[in-house]
């Protein structure tokens, strides 16, 4: 796993980047030899239905350093995808500012809005949007990753 050269990669700070937005991670846990992670539960986006569109925040790294920050949007209700993309964009913008000190690039914001893939490499890190359409055809996920 490559380690991003972000303003900070201290676990104690990175894991709480989205706390103000209501995304509180669990503890930093080892999953393999010197591979660690923490994450939030999935937070529903304005839905009272049994199945909802939802977002979670993940941090991956080693014992002391965060290497990858990831937001995942699950779109389970395609008719409400635009609302989900809007909320995802808001959270991605907040994460990008906290992690890099910079506003989210317009190309990435547009990719989130449209639900398409995109990638921008800077000198120190890569920011990307990945889209995975589910084999069932019933939904998809978007991932916003800083690594």
PDB file of N, CA, C and O in Angstrom, residues 93-125:
ATOM      1  N   UNK A  93     -16.525  16.727  -0.670  1.00  0.00           N
ATOM      2  CA  UNK A  93     -15.897  18.051  -0.611  1.00  0.00           C
ATOM      3  C   UNK A  93     -15.329  18.312   0.780  1.00  0.00           C
ATOM      4  O   UNK A  93     -14.207  18.810   0.918  1.00  0.00           O
ATOM      5  N   UNK A  94     -16.083  17.969   1.802  1.00  0.00           N
ATOM      6  CA  UNK A  94     -15.610  18.172   3.177  1.00  0.00           C
ATOM      7  C   UNK A  94     -14.364  17.327   3.451  1.00  0.00           C
ATOM      8  O   UNK A  94     -13.386  17.817   4.028  1.00  0.00           O
ATOM      9  N   UNK A  95     -14.377  16.080   3.017  1.00  0.00           N
ATOM     10  CA  UNK A  95     -13.221  15.202   3.217  1.00  0.00           C
ATOM     11  C   UNK A  95     -12.002  15.712   2.459  1.00  0.00           C
ATOM     12  O   UNK A  95     -10.897  15.741   2.994  1.00  0.00           O
ATOM     13  N   UNK A  96     -12.198  16.154   1.239  1.00  0.00           N
ATOM     14  CA  UNK A  96     -11.079  16.644   0.432  1.00  0.00           C
ATOM     15  C   UNK A  96     -10.418  17.858   1.090  1.00  0.00           C
ATOM     16  O   UNK A  96      -9.195  17.942   1.158  1.00  0.00           O
ATOM     17  N   UNK A  97     -11.214  18.784   1.588  1.00  0.00           N
ATOM     18  CA  UNK A  97     -10.667  19.973   2.252  1.00  0.00           C
ATOM     19  C   UNK A  97      -9.895  19.562   3.506  1.00  0.00           C
ATOM     20  O   UNK A  97      -8.790  20.039   3.748  1.00  0.00           O
ATOM     21  N   UNK A  98     -10.475  18.662   4.301  1.00  0.00           N
ATOM     22  CA  UNK A  98      -9.791  18.229   5.531  1.00  0.00           C
ATOM     23  C   UNK A  98      -8.487  17.506   5.212  1.00  0.00           C
ATOM     24  O   UNK A  98      -7.481  17.706   5.879  1.00  0.00           O
ATOM     25  N   UNK A  99      -8.509  16.629   4.187  1.00  0.00           N
ATOM     26  CA  UNK A  99      -7.350  15.789   3.897  1.00  0.00           C
ATOM     27  C   UNK A  99      -6.250  16.509   3.138  1.00  0.00           C
ATOM     28  O   UNK A  99      -5.075  16.256   3.373  1.00  0.00           O
ATOM     29  N   UNK A 100      -6.625  17.406   2.230  1.00  0.00           N
ATOM     30  CA  UNK A 100      -5.627  18.025   1.357  1.00  0.00           C
ATOM     31  C   UNK A 100      -5.471  19.519   1.573  1.00  0.00           C
ATOM     32  O   UNK A 100      -4.521  20.115   1.078  1.00  0.00           O
ATOM     33  N   UNK A 101      -6.440  20.124   2.246  1.00  0.00           N
ATOM     34  CA  UNK A 101      -6.419  21.571   2.420  1.00  0.00           C
ATOM     35  C   UNK A 101      -6.888  22.306   1.186  1.00  0.00           C
ATOM     36  O   UNK A 101      -6.801  23.524   1.110  1.00  0.00           O
ATOM     37  N   UNK A 102      -7.418  21.556   0.205  1.00  0.00           N
ATOM     38  CA  UNK A 102      -7.839  22.159  -1.068  1.00  0.00           C
ATOM     39  C   UNK A 102      -9.281  21.819  -1.393  1.00  0.00           C
ATOM     40  O   UNK A 102      -9.806  20.785  -0.979  1.00  0.00           O
ATOM     41  N   UNK A 103      -9.881  22.685  -2.191  1.00  0.00           N
ATOM     42  CA  UNK A 103     -11.221  22.465  -2.716  1.00  0.00           C
ATOM     43  C   UNK A 103     -11.175  21.279  -3.681  1.00  0.00           C
ATOM     44  O   UNK A 103     -10.182  21.055  -4.367  1.00  0.00           O
ATOM     45  N   UNK A 104     -12.254  20.532  -3.752  1.00  0.00           N
ATOM     46  CA  UNK A 104     -12.365  19.405  -4.673  1.00  0.00           C
ATOM     47  C   UNK A 104     -12.296  19.908  -6.112  1.00  0.00           C
ATOM     48  O   UNK A 104     -12.948  20.899  -6.461  1.00  0.00           O
ATOM     49  N   UNK A 105     -11.488  19.260  -6.936  1.00  0.00           N
ATOM     50  CA  UNK A 105     -11.347  19.631  -8.348  1.00  0.00           C
ATOM     51  C   UNK A 105     -12.709  19.565  -9.040  1.00  0.00           C
ATOM     52  O   UNK A 105     -13.508  18.661  -8.789  1.00  0.00           O
ATOM     53  N   UNK A 106     -12.961  20.508  -9.940  1.00  0.00           N
ATOM     54  CA  UNK A 106     -14.231  20.554 -10.669  1.00  0.00           C
ATOM     55  C   UNK A 106     -14.522  19.253 -11.418  1.00  0.00           C
ATOM     56  O   UNK A 106     -15.663  18.797 -11.458  1.00  0.00           O
ATOM     57  N   UNK A 107     -13.495  18.646 -12.015  1.00  0.00           N
ATOM     58  CA  UNK A 107     -13.686  17.402 -12.770  1.00  0.00           C
ATOM     59  C   UNK A 107     -14.187  16.275 -11.862  1.00  0.00           C
ATOM     60  O   UNK A 107     -15.026  15.465 -12.275  1.00  0.00           O
ATOM     61  N   UNK A 108     -13.693  16.232 -10.633  1.00  0.00           N
ATOM     62  CA  UNK A 108     -14.143  15.204  -9.699  1.00  0.00           C
ATOM     63  C   UNK A 108     -15.560  15.490  -9.211  1.00  0.00           C
ATOM     64  O   UNK A 108     -16.369  14.574  -9.079  1.00  0.00           O
ATOM     65  N   UNK A 109     -15.850  16.743  -8.951  1.00  0.00           N
ATOM     66  CA  UNK A 109     -17.211  17.125  -8.535  1.00  0.00           C
ATOM     67  C   UNK A 109     -18.212  16.770  -9.629  1.00  0.00           C
ATOM     68  O   UNK A 109     -19.289  16.236  -9.353  1.00  0.00           O
ATOM     69  N   UNK A 110     -17.845  17.035 -10.872  1.00  0.00           N
ATOM     70  CA  UNK A 110     -18.729  16.705 -11.998  1.00  0.00           C
ATOM     71  C   UNK A 110     -18.912  15.193 -12.127  1.00  0.00           C
ATOM     72  O   UNK A 110     -20.019  14.715 -12.384  1.00  0.00           O
ATOM     73  N   UNK A 111     -17.848  14.432 -11.928  1.00  0.00           N
ATOM     74  CA  UNK A 111     -17.945  12.972 -11.992  1.00  0.00           C
ATOM     75  C   UNK A 111     -18.893  12.436 -10.911  1.00  0.00           C
ATOM     76  O   UNK A 111     -19.693  11.536 -11.182  1.00  0.00           O
ATOM     77  N   UNK A 112     -18.816  12.992  -9.720  1.00  0.00           N
ATOM     78  CA  UNK A 112     -19.730  12.566  -8.657  1.00  0.00           C
ATOM     79  C   UNK A 112     -21.164  12.901  -9.037  1.00  0.00           C
ATOM     80  O   UNK A 112     -22.065  12.071  -8.901  1.00  0.00           O
ATOM     81  N   UNK A 113     -21.395  14.099  -9.518  1.00  0.00           N
ATOM     82  CA  UNK A 113     -22.741  14.516  -9.902  1.00  0.00           C
ATOM     83  C   UNK A 113     -23.323  13.604 -10.977  1.00  0.00           C
ATOM     84  O   UNK A 113     -24.489  13.221 -10.922  1.00  0.00           O
ATOM     85  N   UNK A 114     -22.489  13.236 -11.942  1.00  0.00           N
ATOM     86  CA  UNK A 114     -22.939  12.380 -13.048  1.00  0.00           C
ATOM     87  C   UNK A 114     -22.866  10.892 -12.730  1.00  0.00           C
ATOM     88  O   UNK A 114     -23.403  10.070 -13.476  1.00  0.00           O
ATOM     89  N   UNK A 115     -22.152  10.539 -11.673  1.00  0.00           N
ATOM     90  CA  UNK A 115     -21.998   9.132 -11.329  1.00  0.00           C
ATOM     91  C   UNK A 115     -21.030   8.403 -12.241  1.00  0.00           C
ATOM     92  O   UNK A 115     -21.225   7.234 -12.561  1.00  0.00           O
ATOM     93  N   UNK A 116     -19.965   9.089 -12.647  1.00  0.00           N
ATOM     94  CA  UNK A 116     -18.982   8.498 -13.551  1.00  0.00           C
ATOM     95  C   UNK A 116     -17.605   8.449 -12.889  1.00  0.00           C
ATOM     96  O   UNK A 116     -17.360   9.106 -11.883  1.00  0.00           O
ATOM     97  N   UNK A 117     -16.699   7.700 -13.507  1.00  0.00           N
ATOM     98  CA  UNK A 117     -15.340   7.561 -12.984  1.00  0.00           C
ATOM     99  C   UNK A 117     -14.479   8.747 -13.393  1.00  0.00           C
ATOM    100  O   UNK A 117     -14.715   9.375 -14.424  1.00  0.00           O
ATOM    101  N   UNK A 118     -13.474   9.043 -12.567  1.00  0.00           N
ATOM    102  CA  UNK A 118     -12.527  10.112 -12.859  1.00  0.00           C
ATOM    103  C   UNK A 118     -11.313   9.930 -11.957  1.00  0.00           C
ATOM    104  O   UNK A 118     -11.407   9.279 -10.916  1.00  0.00           O
ATOM    105  N   UNK A 119     -10.197  10.516 -12.360  1.00  0.00           N
ATOM    106  CA  UNK A 119      -8.982  10.430 -11.547  1.00  0.00           C
ATOM    107  C   UNK A 119      -8.117  11.651 -11.794  1.00  0.00           C
ATOM    108  O   UNK A 119      -7.967  12.084 -12.935  1.00  0.00           O
ATOM    109  N   UNK A 120      -7.565  12.194 -10.716  1.00  0.00           N
ATOM    110  CA  UNK A 120      -6.633  13.315 -10.811  1.00  0.00           C
ATOM    111  C   UNK A 120      -5.430  13.002  -9.932  1.00  0.00           C
ATOM    112  O   UNK A 120      -5.590  12.665  -8.749  1.00  0.00           O
ATOM    113  N   UNK A 121      -4.254  13.108 -10.511  1.00  0.00           N
ATOM    114  CA  UNK A 121      -3.018  12.870  -9.770  1.00  0.00           C
ATOM    115  C   UNK A 121      -2.359  14.210  -9.483  1.00  0.00           C
ATOM    116  O   UNK A 121      -2.216  15.035 -10.371  1.00  0.00           O
ATOM    117  N   UNK A 122      -1.980  14.384  -8.235  1.00  0.00           N
ATOM    118  CA  UNK A 122      -1.203  15.559  -7.869  1.00  0.00           C
ATOM    119  C   UNK A 122       0.215  15.079  -7.599  1.00  0.00           C
ATOM    120  O   UNK A 122       0.501  13.887  -7.704  1.00  0.00           O
ATOM    121  N   UNK A 123       1.052  15.974  -7.190  1.00  0.00           N
ATOM    122  CA  UNK A 123       2.443  15.621  -6.894  1.00  0.00           C
ATOM    123  C   UNK A 123       2.527  14.596  -5.754  1.00  0.00           C
ATOM    124  O   UNK A 123       3.347  13.690  -5.785  1.00  0.00           O
ATOM    125  N   UNK A 124       1.645  14.720  -4.770  1.00  0.00           N
ATOM    126  CA  UNK A 124       1.751  13.922  -3.551  1.00  0.00           C
ATOM    127  C   UNK A 124       0.720  12.809  -3.402  1.00  0.00           C
ATOM    128  O   UNK A 124       0.937  11.880  -2.637  1.00  0.00           O
ATOM    129  N   UNK A 125      -0.390  12.897  -4.087  1.00  0.00           N
ATOM    130  CA  UNK A 125      -1.473  11.934  -3.880  1.00  0.00           C
ATOM    131  C   UNK A 125      -2.353  11.851  -5.123  1.00  0.00           C
ATOM    132  O   UNK A 125      -2.275  12.684  -6.015  1.00  0.00           O
TER     133      UNK A 125
END
